[in-house]
Amino acid sequence: MSVFTTEDLFKIMRECAGEEEAVDLSSAAAEQEFALLGYDSLALMEAISRVERGYGITLPEETLGEALTPTAFVAAVNAALADRMPAAGAA
């Protein structure tokens, strides 16, 4: 579990808040703001909680306010995962 993908996020979002029938959670949706996709801050807080538990990371508090799109959210998760990994060659 070293890389978090948009598909991983969409799966969690569907589990947390469901999916509006009119919303297409495909790769094109990755650049749209969560609000336009029908997800509010409560759904994002639940997603953050699930990601933190599932991946053993802690996301910065700013993630909720700054990660307005799925792409930005995935980047924040992957940055936290990279910070957790030991540097290559470190003893």
GROMACS .gro file of C-alpha atoms in nm:
model
   91
    1MET     CA    1   0.000   0.000   0.000
    2SER     CA    2   0.262   0.254  -0.091
    3VAL     CA    3   0.066   0.447  -0.354
    4PHE     CA    4  -0.281   0.594  -0.313
    5THR     CA    5  -0.481   0.640  -0.633
    6THR     CA    6  -0.785   0.835  -0.743
    7GLU     CA    7  -0.968   0.503  -0.773
    8ASP     CA    8  -0.884   0.431  -0.406
    9LEU     CA    9  -1.027   0.768  -0.308
   10PHE     CA   10  -1.345   0.723  -0.513
   11LYS     CA   11  -1.401   0.382  -0.355
   12ILE     CA   12  -1.372   0.537  -0.007
   13MET     CA   13  -1.596   0.829  -0.104
   14ARG     CA   14  -1.864   0.593  -0.231
   15GLU     CA   15  -1.846   0.397   0.095
   16CYS     CA   16  -1.857   0.715   0.308
   17ALA     CA   17  -2.126   0.917   0.139
   18GLY     CA   18  -2.258   0.718  -0.150
   19GLU     CA   19  -2.266   0.841  -0.505
   20GLU     CA   20  -2.516   1.062  -0.677
   21GLU     CA   21  -2.653   0.887  -0.985
   22ALA     CA   22  -2.577   1.190  -1.200
   23VAL     CA   23  -2.214   1.206  -1.082
   24ASP     CA   24  -1.958   1.028  -1.294
   25LEU     CA   25  -1.664   0.936  -1.070
   26SER     CA   26  -1.428   0.864  -1.356
   27SER     CA   27  -1.083   0.998  -1.430
   28ALA     CA   28  -1.243   1.318  -1.567
   29ALA     CA   29  -1.395   1.386  -1.224
   30ALA     CA   30  -1.050   1.392  -1.062
   31GLU     CA   31  -1.004   1.760  -1.153
   32GLN     CA   32  -1.348   1.877  -1.038
   33GLU     CA   33  -1.402   2.023  -0.694
   34PHE     CA   34  -1.558   1.789  -0.439
   35ALA     CA   35  -1.855   2.025  -0.398
   36LEU     CA   36  -1.936   1.993  -0.769
   37LEU     CA   37  -1.921   1.615  -0.730
   38GLY     CA   38  -2.175   1.631  -0.449
   39TYR     CA   39  -1.938   1.573  -0.155
   40ASP     CA   40  -1.933   1.813   0.139
   41SER     CA   41  -1.675   1.871   0.412
   42LEU     CA   42  -1.832   1.602   0.631
   43ALA     CA   43  -1.777   1.341   0.361
   44LEU     CA   44  -1.418   1.461   0.321
   45MET     CA   45  -1.356   1.440   0.695
   46GLU     CA   46  -1.479   1.080   0.691
   47ALA     CA   47  -1.257   1.003   0.391
   48ILE     CA   48  -0.956   1.156   0.567
   49SER     CA   49  -1.027   0.947   0.876
   50ARG     CA   50  -1.053   0.627   0.673
   51VAL     CA   51  -0.735   0.701   0.479
   52GLU     CA   52  -0.541   0.778   0.797
   53ARG     CA   53  -0.655   0.454   0.962
   54GLY     CA   54  -0.616   0.241   0.652
   55TYR     CA   55  -0.275   0.369   0.548
   56GLY     CA   56  -0.125   0.443   0.889
   57ILE     CA   57  -0.062   0.811   0.818
   58THR     CA   58  -0.165   1.146   0.959
   59LEU     CA   59  -0.274   1.410   0.712
   60PRO     CA   60  -0.211   1.777   0.790
   61GLU     CA   61  -0.515   1.967   0.917
   62GLU     CA   62  -0.491   2.190   0.611
   63THR     CA   63  -0.576   1.896   0.384
   64LEU     CA   64  -0.949   1.951   0.421
   65GLY     CA   65  -0.924   2.317   0.321
   66GLU     CA   66  -0.658   2.288   0.054
   67ALA     CA   67  -0.741   1.962  -0.122
   68LEU     CA   68  -1.042   2.085  -0.315
   69THR     CA   69  -1.022   1.822  -0.589
   70PRO     CA   70  -0.965   1.446  -0.585
   71THR     CA   71  -0.629   1.501  -0.756
   72ALA     CA   72  -0.515   1.736  -0.478
   73PHE     CA   73  -0.641   1.497  -0.210
   74VAL     CA   74  -0.453   1.203  -0.366
   75ALA     CA   75  -0.136   1.416  -0.388
   76ALA     CA   76  -0.166   1.503  -0.016
   77VAL     CA   77  -0.206   1.136   0.077
   78ASN     CA   78   0.088   1.030  -0.137
   79ALA     CA   79   0.305   1.306   0.012
   80ALA     CA   80   0.220   1.178   0.361
   81LEU     CA   81   0.298   0.822   0.251
   82ALA     CA   82   0.633   0.935   0.108
   83ASP     CA   83   0.719   1.116   0.434
   84ARG     CA   84   0.646   0.797   0.625
   85MET     CA   85   0.881   0.586   0.412
   86PRO     CA   86   1.247   0.572   0.523
   87ALA     CA   87   1.495   0.735   0.289
   88ALA     CA   88   1.661   0.499   0.042
   89GLY     CA   89   1.994   0.385   0.173
   90ALA     CA   90   1.924   0.494   0.529
   91ALA     CA   91   2.031   0.250   0.794
   0.00000   0.00000   0.00000
